[in-house]
CSV table of C-alpha atoms and ligand atoms in Angstrom, one decimal:
chain,number,residue,atom,x,y,z
A,1358,UNK,CA,-28.6,-2.0,0.6
A,1359,UNK,CA,-26.9,-4.2,-2.0
A,1360,UNK,CA,-22.8,-3.8,-2.7
A,1361,UNK,CA,-20.7,-4.9,-5.6
A,1362,UNK,CA,-17.1,-5.3,-5.6
A,1363,UNK,CA,-16.0,-3.7,-8.9
A,1364,UNK,CA,-12.3,-4.1,-8.0
A,1365,UNK,CA,-10.5,-5.3,-5.2
A,1366,UNK,CA,-7.1,-5.5,-5.8
A,1367,UNK,CA,-3.9,-3.6,-5.2
A,1368,UNK,CA,-2.2,-0.6,-7.7
A,1369,UNK,CA,-1.0,-2.9,-10.3
A,1370,UNK,CA,-4.0,-5.2,-10.1
A,1371,UNK,CA,-4.5,-9.1,-10.4
A,1372,UNK,CA,-3.1,-10.6,-12.6
A,1373,UNK,CA,-0.6,-8.1,-13.1
A,1374,UNK,CA,0.7,-6.8,-16.5
A,1375,UNK,CA,3.4,-9.0,-18.0
A,1376,UNK,CA,3.9,-10.9,-14.6
A,1377,UNK,CA,3.5,-15.4,-14.8
A,1378,UNK,CA,4.0,-15.5,-11.4
A,1379,UNK,CA,1.8,-18.7,-10.0
A,1380,UNK,CA,-0.3,-16.0,-8.5
A,1381,UNK,CA,-1.0,-14.1,-11.7
A,1382,UNK,CA,-1.3,-17.5,-13.8
A,1383,UNK,CA,-3.5,-19.1,-11.3
A,1384,UNK,CA,-5.7,-16.0,-11.7
A,1385,UNK,CA,-5.9,-16.4,-15.6
A,1386,UNK,CA,-6.5,-20.1,-15.2
A,1387,UNK,CA,-8.1,-21.0,-12.3
A,1388,UNK,CA,-8.2,-24.9,-11.5
A,1389,UNK,CA,-11.6,-26.7,-11.3
A,1390,UNK,CA,-11.1,-26.3,-7.2
A,1391,UNK,CA,-10.7,-22.9,-7.3
A,1392,UNK,CA,-13.3,-22.4,-10.0
A,1393,UNK,CA,-16.4,-24.3,-7.7
A,1394,UNK,CA,-14.8,-22.3,-4.6
A,1395,UNK,CA,-15.5,-18.6,-6.4
A,1396,UNK,CA,-18.9,-20.3,-7.6
A,1397,UNK,CA,-20.1,-20.5,-4.4
A,1398,UNK,CA,-19.2,-17.0,-3.5
A,1399,UNK,CA,-21.2,-16.1,-6.7
A,1400,UNK,CA,-18.2,-15.1,-9.0
A,1401,UNK,CA,-18.1,-16.7,-12.5
A,1402,UNK,CA,-14.4,-17.5,-12.8
A,1403,UNK,CA,-14.6,-19.6,-16.1
A,1404,UNK,CA,-12.8,-16.8,-17.6
A,1405,UNK,CA,-10.3,-16.3,-15.2
A,1406,UNK,CA,-10.3,-14.2,-11.7
A,1407,UNK,CA,-9.6,-10.7,-11.6
A,1408,UNK,CA,-8.7,-8.1,-8.9
A,1409,UNK,CA,-8.7,-5.0,-10.6
A,1410,UNK,CA,-7.7,-1.7,-9.0
A,1411,UNK,CA,-10.3,-0.8,-5.8
A,1412,UNK,CA,-13.7,0.0,-6.8
A,1413,UNK,CA,-16.6,-0.6,-5.1
A,1414,UNK,CA,-20.2,0.1,-5.7
A,1415,UNK,CA,-23.3,0.7,-3.5
A,1416,UNK,CA,-26.8,0.5,-5.0
A,1417,UNK,CA,-29.6,2.5,-2.0
A,1418,UNK,CA,-32.7,-0.1,-3.0
A,1419,UNK,CA,-34.9,2.5,-1.4
A,1420,UNK,CA,-34.1,5.5,-3.1
A,1421,UNK,CA,-33.0,3.7,-6.5
A,1422,UNK,CA,-29.8,6.1,-5.8
A,1423,UNK,CA,-26.3,4.5,-6.3
A,1424,UNK,CA,-22.8,5.4,-4.7
A,1425,UNK,CA,-19.4,5.1,-6.4
A,1426,UNK,CA,-16.6,4.1,-3.9
A,1427,UNK,CA,-13.1,5.1,-5.5
A,1428,UNK,CA,-12.6,5.8,-8.8
A,1429,UNK,CA,-10.2,3.8,-10.3
A,1430,UNK,CA,-8.1,3.4,-13.7
A,1431,UNK,CA,-10.5,0.4,-14.3
A,1432,UNK,CA,-13.8,2.0,-14.5
A,1433,UNK,CA,-14.7,1.3,-18.1
A,1434,UNK,CA,-13.7,-2.4,-18.2
A,1435,UNK,CA,-15.4,-2.6,-14.7
A,1436,UNK,CA,-18.9,-1.3,-15.5
A,1437,UNK,CA,-18.8,-3.3,-18.6
A,1438,UNK,CA,-17.9,-6.1,-16.7
A,1439,UNK,CA,-20.9,-6.1,-14.0
A,1440,UNK,CA,-23.3,-4.5,-16.0
A,1441,UNK,CA,-24.2,-1.8,-13.5
A,1442,UNK,CA,-25.5,1.6,-14.5
A,1443,UNK,CA,-23.4,5.0,-13.9
A,1444,UNK,CA,-23.3,6.0,-10.5
A,1445,UNK,CA,-25.5,9.5,-9.0
A,1446,UNK,CA,-22.4,9.9,-6.9
A,1447,UNK,CA,-19.2,9.0,-5.9
A,1448,UNK,CA,-16.7,9.1,-2.9
A,1449,UNK,CA,-13.1,9.4,-3.0
A,1450,UNK,CA,-10.9,8.4,-0.1
A,1451,UNK,CA,-7.6,9.3,-1.1
A,1452,UNK,CA,-5.8,10.9,-3.8
A,1453,UNK,CA,-3.3,7.5,-5.5
A,1454,UNK,CA,-3.6,6.7,-8.4
A,1455,UNK,CA,-5.4,3.5,-8.3
A,1456,UNK,CA,-8.2,5.3,-6.7
A,1457,UNK,CA,-8.7,8.4,-8.4
A,1458,UNK,CA,-7.2,8.0,-11.6
A,1459,UNK,CA,-10.4,6.9,-13.3
A,1460,UNK,CA,-12.1,10.1,-13.2
A,1461,UNK,CA,-11.0,10.8,-16.6
A,1462,UNK,CA,-13.8,9.0,-17.4
A,1463,UNK,CA,-16.8,11.3,-16.3
A,1464,UNK,CA,-16.1,13.1,-19.4
A,1465,UNK,CA,-19.1,12.5,-21.7
A,1466,UNK,CA,-20.5,10.0,-19.5
A,1467,UNK,CA,-22.4,12.3,-17.0
A,1468,UNK,CA,-24.0,15.9,-17.3
A,1469,UNK,CA,-22.9,15.8,-13.5
A,1470,UNK,CA,-20.9,13.5,-11.1
A,1471,UNK,CA,-20.8,15.0,-7.6
A,1472,UNK,CA,-17.5,13.5,-6.0
A,1473,UNK,CA,-17.3,14.0,-2.5
A,1474,UNK,CA,-13.9,13.9,-0.2
A,1475,UNK,CA,-12.2,15.2,2.5
A,1476,UNK,CA,-11.6,19.0,2.9
A,1477,UNK,CA,-8.7,19.0,5.5
A,1478,UNK,CA,-5.5,20.1,4.3
A,1479,UNK,CA,-2.4,17.7,4.2
A,1480,UNK,CA,0.5,18.7,5.2
A,1481,UNK,CA,2.7,16.6,2.8
A,1482,UNK,CA,0.7,17.8,-0.7
A,1483,UNK,CA,0.0,21.3,0.9
A,1484,UNK,CA,-4.0,20.3,0.0
A,1485,UNK,CA,-6.7,18.4,0.7
A,1486,UNK,CA,-8.5,15.2,-0.8
A,1487,UNK,CA,-11.1,17.3,-2.4
A,1488,UNK,CA,-8.9,20.1,-3.3
A,1489,UNK,CA,-6.7,17.2,-5.0
A,1490,UNK,CA,-9.2,16.0,-7.2
A,1491,UNK,CA,-10.4,19.7,-8.6
A,1492,UNK,CA,-6.9,20.8,-9.3
A,1493,UNK,CA,-5.9,17.1,-10.9
A,1494,UNK,CA,-9.5,17.3,-12.6
A,1495,UNK,CA,-10.3,21.0,-13.4
A,1496,UNK,CA,-10.7,20.8,-17.3
A,1497,UNK,CA,-13.7,18.3,-16.4
A,1498,UNK,CA,-16.7,20.4,-15.6
A,1499,UNK,CA,-19.0,17.7,-15.4
A,1500,UNK,CA,-17.1,16.9,-12.1
A,1501,UNK,CA,-18.3,19.0,-9.3
A,1502,UNK,CA,-16.6,18.1,-5.9
A,1503,UNK,CA,-18.2,18.5,-2.5
A,1504,UNK,CA,-15.3,18.5,0.4
A,1505,UNK,CA,-16.3,17.3,3.4
A,1506,UNK,CA,-14.9,17.7,6.8
A,1507,UNK,CA,-14.0,13.9,8.5
A,1508,UNK,CA,-16.1,12.5,11.4
A,1509,UNK,CA,-18.7,14.4,10.3
A,1510,UNK,CA,-21.7,12.7,8.5
A,1511,UNK,CA,-23.3,13.7,4.6
A,1512,UNK,CA,-25.8,12.6,3.1
A,1513,UNK,CA,-25.2,11.4,-0.3
A,1514,UNK,CA,-27.4,9.0,-2.6
A,1515,UNK,CA,-30.0,8.4,0.3
A,1516,UNK,CA,-26.9,6.9,2.3
A,1517,UNK,CA,-25.4,8.9,5.6
A,1518,UNK,CA,-22.1,8.9,4.8
A,1519,UNK,CA,-18.7,9.3,6.9
A,1520,UNK,CA,-15.3,9.8,6.5
A,1521,UNK,CA,-13.4,7.8,8.8
A,1522,UNK,CA,-9.4,9.1,9.1
A,1523,UNK,CA,-6.7,6.3,8.6
A,1524,UNK,CA,-3.2,5.9,8.5
A,1525,UNK,CA,-1.3,5.6,5.2
A,1526,UNK,CA,1.5,7.4,5.3
A,1527,UNK,CA,2.7,10.1,3.8
A,1528,UNK,CA,-0.8,10.9,2.2
A,1529,UNK,CA,-3.9,11.3,4.2
A,1530,UNK,CA,-6.5,8.7,3.3
A,1531,UNK,CA,-10.2,7.7,4.6
A,1532,UNK,CA,-12.1,4.9,5.5
A,1533,UNK,CA,-15.8,4.8,4.9
A,1534,UNK,CA,-18.9,4.2,6.9
A,1535,UNK,CA,-21.9,3.9,4.8
A,1536,UNK,CA,-25.5,3.7,6.5
A,1537,UNK,CA,-28.8,3.1,5.0
A,1538,UNK,CA,-31.2,5.1,6.9
A,1539,UNK,CA,-34.2,3.0,6.5
A,1540,UNK,CA,-32.8,-0.2,6.6
A,1541,UNK,CA,-30.0,0.6,9.1
A,1542,UNK,CA,-27.9,-1.5,7.1
A,1543,UNK,CA,-24.0,-0.7,7.3
A,1544,UNK,CA,-21.1,-1.2,5.3
A,1545,UNK,CA,-17.4,0.0,6.6
A,1546,UNK,CA,-14.4,0.2,4.9
A,1547,UNK,CA,-11.0,0.4,5.6
A,1548,UNK,CA,-9.6,2.2,3.2
A,1549,UNK,CA,-5.8,1.5,2.4
A,1550,UNK,CA,-4.2,2.0,5.8
A,1551,UNK,CA,-1.4,0.2,8.3
A,1552,UNK,CA,-2.7,-1.5,11.3
A,1553,UNK,CA,-2.6,1.9,13.4
A,1554,UNK,CA,-6.0,3.4,12.5
A,1555,UNK,CA,-7.2,5.7,15.5
A,1556,UNK,CA,-9.4,4.6,18.1
A,1557,UNK,CA,-12.0,6.5,17.2
A,1558,UNK,CA,-12.0,5.8,13.6
A,1559,UNK,CA,-12.1,2.0,15.0
A,1560,UNK,CA,-15.4,2.3,16.9
A,1561,UNK,CA,-16.8,4.5,13.9
A,1562,UNK,CA,-16.0,1.1,11.3
A,1563,UNK,CA,-17.4,-1.6,13.9
A,1564,UNK,CA,-20.5,-3.5,14.1
A,1565,UNK,CA,-21.1,-3.5,10.6
A,1566,UNK,CA,-23.0,-6.0,8.3
A,1567,UNK,CA,-20.1,-5.8,6.1
A,1568,UNK,CA,-16.2,-4.7,6.2
A,1569,UNK,CA,-14.0,-4.3,3.8
A,1570,UNK,CA,-11.1,-4.3,5.2
A,1571,UNK,CA,-7.1,-3.6,3.4
A,1572,UNK,CA,-4.9,-6.3,3.3
A,1573,UNK,CA,-2.1,-6.0,0.8
A,1574,UNK,CA,0.4,-9.1,1.4
A,1575,UNK,CA,1.3,-11.7,3.9
A,1576,UNK,CA,3.4,-11.2,6.9
A,1577,UNK,CA,6.3,-12.9,5.6
A,1578,UNK,CA,6.9,-10.3,3.1
A,1579,UNK,CA,7.8,-8.1,5.5
A,1580,UNK,CA,11.1,-9.8,6.0
A,1581,UNK,CA,11.9,-8.3,2.3
A,1582,UNK,CA,10.6,-4.8,3.0
A,1583,UNK,CA,13.0,-2.2,2.7
A,1584,UNK,CA,11.2,-0.9,6.1
A,1585,UNK,CA,10.4,-4.5,7.2
A,1586,UNK,CA,6.7,-4.7,9.6
A,1587,UNK,CA,5.4,-2.5,12.1
A,1588,UNK,CA,2.3,-2.8,14.6
A,1589,UNK,CA,3.5,-6.8,15.4
A,1590,UNK,CA,0.9,-8.7,17.4
A,1591,UNK,CA,1.7,-11.0,20.7
A,1592,UNK,CA,3.5,-13.5,18.5
A,1593,UNK,CA,5.6,-11.0,16.6
A,1594,UNK,CA,3.4,-11.4,14.1
A,1595,UNK,CA,3.6,-8.2,11.9
A,1596,UNK,CA,0.5,-6.4,11.3
A,1597,UNK,CA,1.8,-3.5,9.2
A,1598,UNK,CA,3.8,-4.2,5.9
A,1599,UNK,CA,6.5,-1.3,5.6
A,1600,UNK,CA,4.6,1.5,7.0
A,1601,UNK,CA,1.6,2.1,4.8
A,1602,UNK,CA,-0.6,-1.1,4.1
A,1603,UNK,CA,-1.7,-3.9,6.3
A,1604,UNK,CA,-0.7,-7.5,6.1
A,1605,UNK,CA,-3.5,-10.1,5.6
A,1606,UNK,CA,-2.5,-11.3,9.4
A,1607,UNK,CA,-3.3,-7.5,10.2
A,1608,UNK,CA,-6.2,-7.1,8.2
A,1609,UNK,CA,-7.9,-10.4,9.9
A,1610,UNK,CA,-7.1,-8.9,13.5
A,1611,UNK,CA,-8.6,-5.9,12.4
A,1612,UNK,CA,-11.6,-7.6,11.0
A,1613,UNK,CA,-11.9,-9.1,14.5
A,1614,UNK,CA,-11.3,-5.6,16.3
A,1615,UNK,CA,-14.3,-4.2,14.8
A,1616,UNK,CA,-17.0,-7.6,14.8
A,1617,UNK,CA,-18.6,-7.3,11.5
A,1618,UNK,CA,-21.2,-9.6,10.5
A,1619,UNK,CA,-19.0,-10.6,7.4
A,1620,UNK,CA,-15.8,-9.3,6.1
A,1621,UNK,CA,-13.2,-9.1,3.1
A,1622,UNK,CA,-10.1,-8.4,2.9
A,1623,UNK,CA,-9.4,-6.5,-0.2
A,1624,UNK,CA,-6.6,-4.7,-2.1
A,1625,UNK,CA,-4.3,-7.3,-2.1
A,1626,UNK,CA,-1.3,-8.2,-4.0
A,1627,UNK,CA,-0.1,-10.9,-6.3
A,1628,UNK,CA,2.3,-11.3,-4.7
A,1629,UNK,CA,1.0,-14.0,-2.2
A,1630,UNK,CA,1.8,-17.1,-2.9
A,1631,UNK,CA,-1.1,-18.8,-5.4
A,1632,UNK,CA,-2.4,-21.6,-2.9
A,1633,UNK,CA,-2.7,-18.7,-0.2
A,1634,UNK,CA,-3.6,-15.9,-2.6
A,1635,UNK,CA,-7.5,-17.1,-2.9
A,1636,UNK,CA,-9.0,-17.8,0.7
A,1637,UNK,CA,-12.2,-17.4,1.3
A,1638,UNK,CA,-12.2,-14.3,2.9
A,1639,UNK,CA,-9.8,-12.3,0.4
A,1640,UNK,CA,-12.2,-10.7,-1.8
A,1641,UNK,CA,-12.4,-11.1,-6.0
A,1642,UNK,CA,-13.7,-8.8,-8.5
A,1643,UNK,CA,-17.8,-9.4,-9.0
A,1644,UNK,CA,-18.9,-10.6,-5.4
A,1645,UNK,CA,-22.0,-9.0,-4.1
A,1646,UNK,CA,-23.7,-8.6,-1.0
A,1647,UNK,CA,-27.2,-7.6,-0.1
A,1648,UNK,CA,-26.9,-5.9,3.7
B,2489,LIG,ZN1,2.1,-12.2,-10.9
B,2490,LIG,ZN1,-3.5,4.6,-1.1
B,2491,LIG,ZN1,-4.7,1.8,-3.2
């Protein structure tokens, strides 16, 4: 399994349009120390560092098929930048803009793009993620939507994929367990979530070769959130920022709990101070992994 991180940022991405904070400036113009650190991770940062909207490209080396996880608004830029082929199928975790609103790119690019998403009805929206995709993109007959039941593995692109319920109120959202049957390689993706992930889901995300765990922001930022933080650790550090996302500290704790061979924090915002924003365990676009 070959994994390419197409997009590793939050809903505004890094750099953020119109922002001149230290983190966005450091991303636009990395110093030598950051360039060298990223080169060691296989990323060429000579034109800057990017965390575009979340999207992951997964290649099945046994079958040659490819799967896209989330279809973000940076789709065109990401595919051109990474030079990867169009995917054979996609899975969408939830209906937020930064994970879905690139699907309009399917127009003219695909004869058929099968999109897999959860079938359970969200009490808030009155429709499932699959239903939400169908109704938003009903004009795109090249997109076929394939509803799937959470916790029940299904096969796509030669992978065994399981939608794993997480906690991203008020919307339903799903993490993913993606297993390549031939090699047993496993990629775990937490999806957008707070720390309060059900035990059954944590178990399914456990023991992966690589885990991508969402972590939006450093814990101290909870002081400035109207709802503060939640799910504090034994030292009183909030592992959830507000109600919907993990803090960096929460993401690291979550990663420890599910014990992958390796992990990266994804979906990180530009609000993280510049000297902490590019730590080795926080993903940047263009990182690649062979599992
Ligand atoms: Zn900024
Ligand atoms: Zn979200
Ligand atoms: Zn998001």
